[in-house]
XYZ file of C-alpha atoms in Angstrom:
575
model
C -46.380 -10.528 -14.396
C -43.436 -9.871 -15.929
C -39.575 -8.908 -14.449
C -39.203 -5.416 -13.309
C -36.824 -3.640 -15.042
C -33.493 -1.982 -14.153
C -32.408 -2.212 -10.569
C -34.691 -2.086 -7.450
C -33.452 -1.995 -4.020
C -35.805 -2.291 -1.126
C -35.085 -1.536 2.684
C -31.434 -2.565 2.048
C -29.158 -2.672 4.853
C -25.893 -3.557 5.044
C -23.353 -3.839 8.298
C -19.729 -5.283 8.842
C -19.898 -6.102 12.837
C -21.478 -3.186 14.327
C -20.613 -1.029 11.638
C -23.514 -0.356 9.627
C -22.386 0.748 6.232
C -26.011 0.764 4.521
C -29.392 2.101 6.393
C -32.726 0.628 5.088
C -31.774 2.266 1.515
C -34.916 2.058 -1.008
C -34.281 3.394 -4.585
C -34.814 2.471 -8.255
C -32.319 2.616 -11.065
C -33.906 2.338 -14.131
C -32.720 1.061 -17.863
C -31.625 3.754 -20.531
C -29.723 6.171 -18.567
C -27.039 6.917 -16.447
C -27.327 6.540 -12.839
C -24.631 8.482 -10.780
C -23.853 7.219 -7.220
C -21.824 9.498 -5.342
C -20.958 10.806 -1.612
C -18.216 10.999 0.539
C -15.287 8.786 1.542
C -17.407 5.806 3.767
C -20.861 6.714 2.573
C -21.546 3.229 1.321
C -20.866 3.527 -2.361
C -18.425 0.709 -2.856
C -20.759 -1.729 -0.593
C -23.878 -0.727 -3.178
C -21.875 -1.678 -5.903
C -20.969 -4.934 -4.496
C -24.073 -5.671 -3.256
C -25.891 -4.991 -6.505
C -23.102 -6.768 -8.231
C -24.087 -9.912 -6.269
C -20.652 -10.310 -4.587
C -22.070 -9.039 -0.852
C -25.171 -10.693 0.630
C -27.600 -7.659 1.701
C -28.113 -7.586 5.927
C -31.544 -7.283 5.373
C -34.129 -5.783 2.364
C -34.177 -6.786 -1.137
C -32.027 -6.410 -4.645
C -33.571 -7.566 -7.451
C -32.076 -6.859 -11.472
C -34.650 -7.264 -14.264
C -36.485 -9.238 -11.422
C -33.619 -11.194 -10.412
C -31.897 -11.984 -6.886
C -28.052 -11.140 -7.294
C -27.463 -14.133 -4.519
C -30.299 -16.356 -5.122
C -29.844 -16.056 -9.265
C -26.326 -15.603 -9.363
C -25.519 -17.178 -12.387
C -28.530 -15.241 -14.289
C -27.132 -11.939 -13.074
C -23.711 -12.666 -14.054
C -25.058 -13.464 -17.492
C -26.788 -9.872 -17.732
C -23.831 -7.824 -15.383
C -20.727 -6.067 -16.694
C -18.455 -5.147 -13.728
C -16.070 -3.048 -13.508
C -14.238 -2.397 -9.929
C -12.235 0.445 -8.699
C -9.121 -0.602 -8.770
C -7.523 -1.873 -11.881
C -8.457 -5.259 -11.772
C -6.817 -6.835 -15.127
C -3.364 -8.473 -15.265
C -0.639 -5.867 -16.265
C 1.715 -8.666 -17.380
C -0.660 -9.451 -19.844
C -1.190 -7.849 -23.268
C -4.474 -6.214 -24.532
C -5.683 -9.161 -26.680
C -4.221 -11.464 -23.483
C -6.639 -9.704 -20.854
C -9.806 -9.657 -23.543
C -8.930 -13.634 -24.077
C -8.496 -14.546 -20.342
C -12.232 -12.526 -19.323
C -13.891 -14.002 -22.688
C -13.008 -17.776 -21.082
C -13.805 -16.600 -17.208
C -17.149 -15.377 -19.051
C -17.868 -18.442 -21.003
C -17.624 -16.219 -24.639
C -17.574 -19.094 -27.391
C -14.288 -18.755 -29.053
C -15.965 -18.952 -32.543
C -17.824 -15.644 -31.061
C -14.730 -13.715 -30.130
C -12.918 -12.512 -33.214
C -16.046 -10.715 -33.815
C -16.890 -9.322 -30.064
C -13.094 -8.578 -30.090
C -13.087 -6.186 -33.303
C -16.520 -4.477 -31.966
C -14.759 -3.782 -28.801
C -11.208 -2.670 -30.786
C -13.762 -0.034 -32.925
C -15.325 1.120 -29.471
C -12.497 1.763 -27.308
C -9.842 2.607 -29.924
C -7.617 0.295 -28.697
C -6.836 -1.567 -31.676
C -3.512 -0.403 -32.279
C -2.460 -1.367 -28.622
C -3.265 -5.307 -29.037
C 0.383 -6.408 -28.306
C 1.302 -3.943 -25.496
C 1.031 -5.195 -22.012
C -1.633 -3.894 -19.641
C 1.017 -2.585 -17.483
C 2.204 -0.426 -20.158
C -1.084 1.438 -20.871
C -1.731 4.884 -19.890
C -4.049 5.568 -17.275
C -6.829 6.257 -19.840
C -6.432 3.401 -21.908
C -6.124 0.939 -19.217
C -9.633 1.906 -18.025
C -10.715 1.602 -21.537
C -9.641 -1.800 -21.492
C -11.633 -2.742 -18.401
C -15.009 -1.336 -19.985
C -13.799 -3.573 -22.526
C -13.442 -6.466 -20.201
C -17.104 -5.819 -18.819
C -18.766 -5.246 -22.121
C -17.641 -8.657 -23.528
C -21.510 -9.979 -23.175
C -23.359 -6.789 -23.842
C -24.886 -6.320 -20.377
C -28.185 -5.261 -19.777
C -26.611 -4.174 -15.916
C -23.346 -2.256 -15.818
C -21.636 -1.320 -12.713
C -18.881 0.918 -13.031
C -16.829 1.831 -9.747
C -15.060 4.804 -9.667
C -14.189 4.135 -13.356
C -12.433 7.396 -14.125
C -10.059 8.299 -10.711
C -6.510 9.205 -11.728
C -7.585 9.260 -15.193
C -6.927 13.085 -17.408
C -10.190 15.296 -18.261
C -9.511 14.454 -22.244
C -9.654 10.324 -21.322
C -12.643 11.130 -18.805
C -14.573 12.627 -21.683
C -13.777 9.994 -24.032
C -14.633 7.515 -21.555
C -18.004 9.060 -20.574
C -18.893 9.352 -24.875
C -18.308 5.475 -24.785
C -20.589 5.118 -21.859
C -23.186 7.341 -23.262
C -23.681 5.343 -26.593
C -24.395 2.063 -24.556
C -28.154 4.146 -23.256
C -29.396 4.154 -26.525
C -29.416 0.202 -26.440
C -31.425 0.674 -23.194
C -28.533 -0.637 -20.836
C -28.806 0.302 -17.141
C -25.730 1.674 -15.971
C -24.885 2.697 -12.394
C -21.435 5.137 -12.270
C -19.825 5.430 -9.122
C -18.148 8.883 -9.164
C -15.559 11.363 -7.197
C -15.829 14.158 -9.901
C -19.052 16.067 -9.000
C -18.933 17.374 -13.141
C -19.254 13.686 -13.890
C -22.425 13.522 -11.493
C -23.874 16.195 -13.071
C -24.075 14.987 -16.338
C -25.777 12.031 -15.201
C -29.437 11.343 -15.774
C -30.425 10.886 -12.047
C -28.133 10.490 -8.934
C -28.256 8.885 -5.795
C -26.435 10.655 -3.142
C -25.467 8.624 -0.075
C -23.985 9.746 3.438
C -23.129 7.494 6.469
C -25.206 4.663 4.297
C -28.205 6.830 4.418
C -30.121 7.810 0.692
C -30.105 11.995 1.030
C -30.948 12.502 -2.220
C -32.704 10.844 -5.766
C -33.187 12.465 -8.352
C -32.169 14.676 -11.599
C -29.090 16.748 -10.717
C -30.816 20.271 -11.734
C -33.111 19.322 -9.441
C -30.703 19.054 -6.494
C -28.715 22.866 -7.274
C -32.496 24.428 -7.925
C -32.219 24.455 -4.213
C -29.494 27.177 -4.059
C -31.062 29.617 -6.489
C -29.929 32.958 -4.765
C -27.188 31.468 -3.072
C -24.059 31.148 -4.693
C -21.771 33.982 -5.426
C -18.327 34.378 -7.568
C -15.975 37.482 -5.805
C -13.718 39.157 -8.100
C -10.220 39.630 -6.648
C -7.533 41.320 -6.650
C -3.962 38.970 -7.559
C -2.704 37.472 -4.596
C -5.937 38.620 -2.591
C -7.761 35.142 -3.088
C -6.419 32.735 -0.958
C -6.375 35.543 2.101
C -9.966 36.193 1.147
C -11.251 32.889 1.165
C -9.482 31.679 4.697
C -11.709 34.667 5.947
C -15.001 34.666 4.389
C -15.209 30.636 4.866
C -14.724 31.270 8.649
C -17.820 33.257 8.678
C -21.148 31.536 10.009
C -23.220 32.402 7.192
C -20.799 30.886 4.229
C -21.596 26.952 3.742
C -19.120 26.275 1.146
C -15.887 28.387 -0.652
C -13.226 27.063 -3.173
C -10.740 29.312 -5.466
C -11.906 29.577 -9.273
C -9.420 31.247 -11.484
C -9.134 34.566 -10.285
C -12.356 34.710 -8.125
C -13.575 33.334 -4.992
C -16.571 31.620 -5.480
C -19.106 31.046 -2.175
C -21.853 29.450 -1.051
C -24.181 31.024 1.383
C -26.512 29.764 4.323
C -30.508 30.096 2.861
C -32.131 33.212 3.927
C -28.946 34.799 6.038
C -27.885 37.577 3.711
C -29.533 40.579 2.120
C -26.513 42.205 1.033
C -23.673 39.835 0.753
C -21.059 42.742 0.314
C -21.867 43.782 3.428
C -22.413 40.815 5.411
C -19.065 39.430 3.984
C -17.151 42.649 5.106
C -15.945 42.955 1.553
C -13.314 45.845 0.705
C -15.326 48.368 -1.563
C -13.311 46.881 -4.825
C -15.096 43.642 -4.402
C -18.382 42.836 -5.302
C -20.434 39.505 -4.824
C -21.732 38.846 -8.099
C -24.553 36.194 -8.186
C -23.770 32.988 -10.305
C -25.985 29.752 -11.110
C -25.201 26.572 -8.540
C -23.055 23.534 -9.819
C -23.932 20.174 -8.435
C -20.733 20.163 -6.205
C -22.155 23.538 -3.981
C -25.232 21.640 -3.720
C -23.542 18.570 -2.889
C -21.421 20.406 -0.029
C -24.506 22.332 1.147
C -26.665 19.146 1.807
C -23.528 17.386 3.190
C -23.612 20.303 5.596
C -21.286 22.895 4.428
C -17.348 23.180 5.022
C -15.683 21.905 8.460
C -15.708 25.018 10.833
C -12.376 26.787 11.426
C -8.993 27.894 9.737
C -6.227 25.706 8.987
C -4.402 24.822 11.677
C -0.931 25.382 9.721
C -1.836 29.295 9.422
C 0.126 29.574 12.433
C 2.833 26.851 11.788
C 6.267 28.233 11.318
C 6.759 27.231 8.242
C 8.401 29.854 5.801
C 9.251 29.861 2.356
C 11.466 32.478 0.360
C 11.705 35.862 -0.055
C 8.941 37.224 -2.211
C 9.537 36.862 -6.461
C 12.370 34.389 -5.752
C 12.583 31.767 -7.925
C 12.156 28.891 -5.377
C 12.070 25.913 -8.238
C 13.734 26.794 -11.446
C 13.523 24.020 -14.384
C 15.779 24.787 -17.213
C 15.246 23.259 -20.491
C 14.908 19.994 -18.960
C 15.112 16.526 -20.836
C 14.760 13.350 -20.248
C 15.173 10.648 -22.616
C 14.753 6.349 -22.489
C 16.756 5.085 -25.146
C 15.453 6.764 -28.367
C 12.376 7.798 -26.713
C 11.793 11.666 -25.450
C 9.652 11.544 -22.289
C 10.338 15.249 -21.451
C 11.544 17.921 -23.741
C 12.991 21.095 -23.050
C 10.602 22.040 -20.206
C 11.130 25.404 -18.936
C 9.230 27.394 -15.988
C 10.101 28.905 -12.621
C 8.225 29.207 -9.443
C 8.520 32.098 -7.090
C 7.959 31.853 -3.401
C 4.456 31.685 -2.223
C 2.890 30.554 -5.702
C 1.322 27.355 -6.690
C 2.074 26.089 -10.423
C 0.542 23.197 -11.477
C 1.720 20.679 -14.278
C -1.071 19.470 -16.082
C -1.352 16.841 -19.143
C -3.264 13.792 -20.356
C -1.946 10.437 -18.347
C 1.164 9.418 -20.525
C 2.107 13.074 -21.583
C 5.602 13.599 -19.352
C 4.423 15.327 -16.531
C 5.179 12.986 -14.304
C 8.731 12.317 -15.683
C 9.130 15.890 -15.924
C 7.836 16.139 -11.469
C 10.320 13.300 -10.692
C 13.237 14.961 -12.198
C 12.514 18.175 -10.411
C 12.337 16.269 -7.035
C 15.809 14.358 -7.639
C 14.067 10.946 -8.039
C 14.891 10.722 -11.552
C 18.024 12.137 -13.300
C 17.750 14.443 -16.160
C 19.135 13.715 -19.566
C 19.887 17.492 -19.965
C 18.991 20.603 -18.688
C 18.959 22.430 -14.843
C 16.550 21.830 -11.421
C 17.173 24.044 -8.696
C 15.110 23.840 -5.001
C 15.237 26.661 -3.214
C 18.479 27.894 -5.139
C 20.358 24.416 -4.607
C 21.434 22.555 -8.249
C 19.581 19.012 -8.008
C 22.650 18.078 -10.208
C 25.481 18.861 -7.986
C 24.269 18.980 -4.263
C 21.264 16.619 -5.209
C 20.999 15.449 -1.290
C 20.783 19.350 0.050
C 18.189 20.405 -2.821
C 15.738 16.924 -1.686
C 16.135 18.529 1.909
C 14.860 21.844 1.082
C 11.552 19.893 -0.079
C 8.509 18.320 0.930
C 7.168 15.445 -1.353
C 3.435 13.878 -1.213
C 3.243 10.583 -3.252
C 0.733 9.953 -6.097
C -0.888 7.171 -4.239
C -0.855 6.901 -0.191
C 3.109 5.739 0.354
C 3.406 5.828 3.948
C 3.753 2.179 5.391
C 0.772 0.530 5.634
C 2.148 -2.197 8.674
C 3.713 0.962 10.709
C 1.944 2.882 13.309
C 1.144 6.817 12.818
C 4.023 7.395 15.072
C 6.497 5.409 13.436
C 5.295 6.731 10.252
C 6.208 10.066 11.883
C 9.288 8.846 13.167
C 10.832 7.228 10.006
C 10.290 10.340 8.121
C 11.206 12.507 10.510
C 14.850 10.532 10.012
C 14.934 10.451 6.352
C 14.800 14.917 7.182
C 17.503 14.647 9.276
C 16.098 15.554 12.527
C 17.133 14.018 15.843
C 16.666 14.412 18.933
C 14.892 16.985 20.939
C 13.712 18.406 17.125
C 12.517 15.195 15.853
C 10.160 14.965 19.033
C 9.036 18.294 18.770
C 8.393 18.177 15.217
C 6.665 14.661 15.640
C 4.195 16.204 18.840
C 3.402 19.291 16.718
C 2.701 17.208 13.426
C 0.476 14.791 16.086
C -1.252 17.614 17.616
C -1.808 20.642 14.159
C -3.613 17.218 11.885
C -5.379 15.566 15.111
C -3.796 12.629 14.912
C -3.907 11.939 18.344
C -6.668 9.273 18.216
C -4.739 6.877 15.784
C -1.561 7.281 17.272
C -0.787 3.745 17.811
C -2.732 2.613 14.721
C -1.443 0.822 11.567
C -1.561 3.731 8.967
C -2.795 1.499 6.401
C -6.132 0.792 8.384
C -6.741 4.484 8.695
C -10.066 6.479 7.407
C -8.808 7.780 3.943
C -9.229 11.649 4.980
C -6.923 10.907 8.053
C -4.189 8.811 5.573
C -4.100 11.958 3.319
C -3.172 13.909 6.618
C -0.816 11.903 7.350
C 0.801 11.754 4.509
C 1.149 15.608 4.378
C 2.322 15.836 7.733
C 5.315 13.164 6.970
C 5.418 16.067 3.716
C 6.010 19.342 5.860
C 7.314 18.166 9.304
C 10.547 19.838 8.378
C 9.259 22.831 7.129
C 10.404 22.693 3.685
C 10.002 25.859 1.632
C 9.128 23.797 -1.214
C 6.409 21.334 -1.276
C 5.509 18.702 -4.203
C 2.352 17.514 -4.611
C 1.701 14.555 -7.103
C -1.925 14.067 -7.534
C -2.423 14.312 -3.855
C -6.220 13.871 -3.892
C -7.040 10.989 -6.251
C -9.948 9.436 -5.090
C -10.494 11.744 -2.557
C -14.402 13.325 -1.724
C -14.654 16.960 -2.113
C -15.245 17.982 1.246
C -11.657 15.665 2.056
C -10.029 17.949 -0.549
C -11.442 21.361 0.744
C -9.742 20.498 3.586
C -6.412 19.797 2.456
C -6.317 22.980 -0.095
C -7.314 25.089 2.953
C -3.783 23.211 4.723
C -1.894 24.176 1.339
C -3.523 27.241 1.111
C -2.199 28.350 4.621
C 1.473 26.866 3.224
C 1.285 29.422 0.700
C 0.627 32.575 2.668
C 3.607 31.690 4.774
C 5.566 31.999 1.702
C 6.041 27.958 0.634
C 5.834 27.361 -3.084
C 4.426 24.402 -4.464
C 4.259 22.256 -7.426
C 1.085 20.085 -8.261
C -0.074 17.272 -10.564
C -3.438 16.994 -10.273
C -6.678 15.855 -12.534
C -9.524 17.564 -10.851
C -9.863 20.928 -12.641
C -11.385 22.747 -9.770
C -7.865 22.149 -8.075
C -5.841 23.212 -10.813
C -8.424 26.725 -10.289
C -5.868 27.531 -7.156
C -2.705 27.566 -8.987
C -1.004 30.937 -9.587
C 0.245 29.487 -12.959
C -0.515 26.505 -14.864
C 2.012 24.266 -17.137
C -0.138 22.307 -19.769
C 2.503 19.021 -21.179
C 1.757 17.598 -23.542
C 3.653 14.669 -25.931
C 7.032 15.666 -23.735
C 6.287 19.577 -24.542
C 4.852 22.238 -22.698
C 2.206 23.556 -24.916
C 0.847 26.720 -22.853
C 1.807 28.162 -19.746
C -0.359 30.934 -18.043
C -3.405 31.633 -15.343
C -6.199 29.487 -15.328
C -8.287 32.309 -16.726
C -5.593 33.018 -19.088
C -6.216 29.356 -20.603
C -9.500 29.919 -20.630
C -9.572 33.183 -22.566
C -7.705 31.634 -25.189
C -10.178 29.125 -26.254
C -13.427 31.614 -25.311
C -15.200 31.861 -28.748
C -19.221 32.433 -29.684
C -19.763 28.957 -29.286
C -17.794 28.766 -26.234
C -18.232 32.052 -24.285
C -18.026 30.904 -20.751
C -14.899 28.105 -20.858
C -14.083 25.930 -17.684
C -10.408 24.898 -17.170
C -11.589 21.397 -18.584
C -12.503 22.810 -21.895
C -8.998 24.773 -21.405
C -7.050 21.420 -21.115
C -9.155 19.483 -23.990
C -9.417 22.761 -26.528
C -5.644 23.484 -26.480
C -4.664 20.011 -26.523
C -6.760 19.713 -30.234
C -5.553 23.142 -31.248
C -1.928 22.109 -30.792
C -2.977 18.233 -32.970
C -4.646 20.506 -35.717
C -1.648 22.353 -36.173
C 0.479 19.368 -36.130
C -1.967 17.594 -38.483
C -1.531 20.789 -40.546
């Protein structure tokens, strides 16, 4: 009899000490499609992976690939597995051809073989013109590129990609996913671990863990068929949304609601409303208008719906500016690095209790363009103001009327919650009696209670995003900066911290985002698109969408926003 094909896994369990992080877990992943695994933060993704990669030995049950064990057969499976792990594992002093070189060797690729591997790979990943730079130097999507490079160097029959696409933008995602796609037709099996539920849902099947446990197998459609006559969009009125959803989610009979443009969108309980207008207490100019489900509400509705409860900073005293005041103003700001224009005359302003989010592909200047407007980085030309305060001539006053949340978790690791707490409650400037107070009330409005004493690096990641937003607000800053605050995060993690901003907002704090899940850039008041140092389009999310709605695209999302204006603005360069 023959090998099996694809991946089977058999009873699998899986436990670090007492910690069980995989529960007798029997599925199939089969050759010629694309398997999505997905699931919360600590629902045993990453340990799957590893374990089916051969680099964890199962607790007890059964792996076999094409028929092989991953321990017992190691060096078969290596010989059929591309790998590709979730953090970016090549060597960023290195250049592209470098890193290709280094895993050809590691992988035993004949050098009389890899001149012409190299050149396939080049064609497939468009990285051809980028053979001399150094790793480190790559944009987000091109250094992921290069690891599917990396893992492809053999042509795998398995290939394991872990979280491939976090912190990467929708237009590199997409390219990234057509790349993928191509390898099905030569009957590779693929397993994607994902944190963007649109991702999921383009998979063939998924498998969607929770606390180790298999919930779910199957064909995504099949998993949203369950809320037919469930999920509603609610038109609003401007600045009605965010009031409307802290409301309606507190309700027992909603199981999940998220902003989309200018609409609330909702997921109800099954069976527990006839007439949702009612039910919902809806003002007579709203109207629950059924829509069809999305993988993500059935992915929050089997994961049990949204945590219970408001945010507990709706009664914080945190408060921003006076209504319409401008409480960030960038004026035609530039910033160049020798004779190369990262930012170029960016303009916009943000009025008090709005949320504007700068948006762009990795590399475009968005980034340059956030540091500059929190004082990290010094403007070539042009104006910042914070809260009224010229970053320029009173830089230190402006930085205190702010509240800044890191790209990636930048709290210190080796320091307890409290110290944490403490240090930043120094860098504000508060002493004493306020520095306790504000320390006890940031301990007490995120829970932190429990890892008090704890090293922050060791905490859960849901709790080291709190943290890190606490250390962000414990000052009360009428301004708050958010630079891709969620990467990485699950969705029910980020529900909970847009409910927090959310809360922020209606107490009059504005806020600036960077962000590369779409369905967060749905709550911003206004959106910034930058792109090659320029802001291309400015406007509502369903004012970017509008602009690109056409026969063959009547119902846009914001991703088909982002990618169609991006190509608009190259044809009419090109022309």
């Amino acid at each position: 009899m023959g090998a099996v094909p694809g991946v089977m896994l058999t009873g699998v369990c899986k436990a670090f000490g007492g910690n069980a992080a995989l529960v007798d877990l029997t599925a199939r992943v089969r050759p010629g499609c694309i398997t999505g695994l997905v699931g919360p933060d600590g629902a045993g993704k990453t340990t799957l992976v590893r374990l089916v990669a051969g680099l964890l030995t199962p607790s007890a049950g059964h792996i076999t690939v094409d028929g092989l064990d991953p321990v017992r057969d190691a060096g078969s499976v290596r010989a059929i597995l591309g790998y590709m792990p979730q953090r970016f594992g090549l060597y960023e002093d290195l250049t592209v051809m470098e890193n290709l070189r280094l895993h050809a060797e590691l992988q035993g690729l004949d050098s009389g073989e890899q001149p012409v591997v190299f050149e396939r790979l080049f064609m497939f990943t468009g990285l051809a013109a980028f053979q001399a730079r150094r790793a480190g130097r790559l944009s987000g999507g091109m250094k992921q590129k290069l690891g599917l490079a990396c893992a492809l160097l053999r042509r795998p029959r398995l290939l394991v990609l872990d979280e491939p696409s976090v912190g990467v933008d929708p237009l590199s995602r997409r390219e990234l996913w057509r790349m993928v796609r191509e390898l099905c037709a030569e009957d590779t099996c693929i397993i994607w671990s994902t944190a963007y539920l649109d991702e999921a849902e383009r998979c063939d099947e998924v498998l969607l863990l929770n606390g180790g446990r298999l919930l779910f197998q199957g064909r995504p459609g099949e998993l949203t068929a369950r809320l037919h006559g469930r999920t509603y969009l609610i038109p609003c009125v401007a600045g009605e949304r965010r009031r409307l959803l802290a409301r309606v989610t507190c309700e027992p009979w909603v199981r999940d609601g998220v902003i989309q443009g200018r609409n609330v969108r909702l997921v109800c309980v099954e069976g527990a409303l006839e007439s949702p207008d009612t039910a919902l207490g809806l003002p007579q100019t709203a109207r629950a208008v059924p829509v069809a489900a999305r993988f993500e509400d059935a992915f929050v509705d089997i994961l049990g719906g949204l945590p219970a409860g408001r945010s507990a900073l709706a009664g914080m005293g945190v408060q921003g500016g006076a209504p319409e005041a401008a409480m960030v103003d960038a004026e035609a700001l530039t910033k160049r690095f020798g004779d190369f224009t990262a930012a170029d005359n960016i303009t916009f302003r943000v009025p008090a209790g709005h949320i504007f989010g700068l948006l762009g592909p990795n590399g475009a200047g968005k980034s340059t363009t956030f540091k500059m407007m929190c004082g990290l980085l010094r403007a070539t030309s042009g104006r910042a103001r914070i809260a009224g305060v010229d970053l320029l001539d009173a830089p230190e006053a402006a930085r205190g009327r702010l509240g800044y949340m890191a790209q990636k978790f930048s709290l210190y690791g080796d320091l307890s919650v409290l110290q944490n707490l403490a240090f930043f409650a120094g860098i504000y400037g508060l002493a004493g009696a306020r520095r306790r107070d504000a320390i006890d009330r940031m301990v007490s409005l995120f829970h932190l209670a429990p890892f008090a004493r704890a090293s922050a690096g060791e905490l859960p990641l849901g709790f080291k995003q709190r943290l890190a937003l606490a250390c962000a607000v414990m000052h009360n800053p009428p301004v708050l900066f958010l630079d891709e605050p969620t990467s990485g995060v699950d969705p029910i993690t980020r529900r909970e911290f847009w409910r927090h901003i959310g809360a922020l907002v209606e107490n009059g704090v504005s806020v600036v985002v960077t962000t590369h899940f779409m369905d967060e850039a749905e709550y911003c008041d206004e959106i910034g698109l930058i792109y090659r140092g320029r802001m291309i389009a400015r406007g509502a999310p369903d004012d970017l969408k509008e602009r690109i709605r056409s026969a063959d695209l009547p119902d846009p999302t914001l991703e088909d926003a982002f990618i169609g204006l991006i190509r608009r603005h190259d044809a009419g360069d090109a022309a």
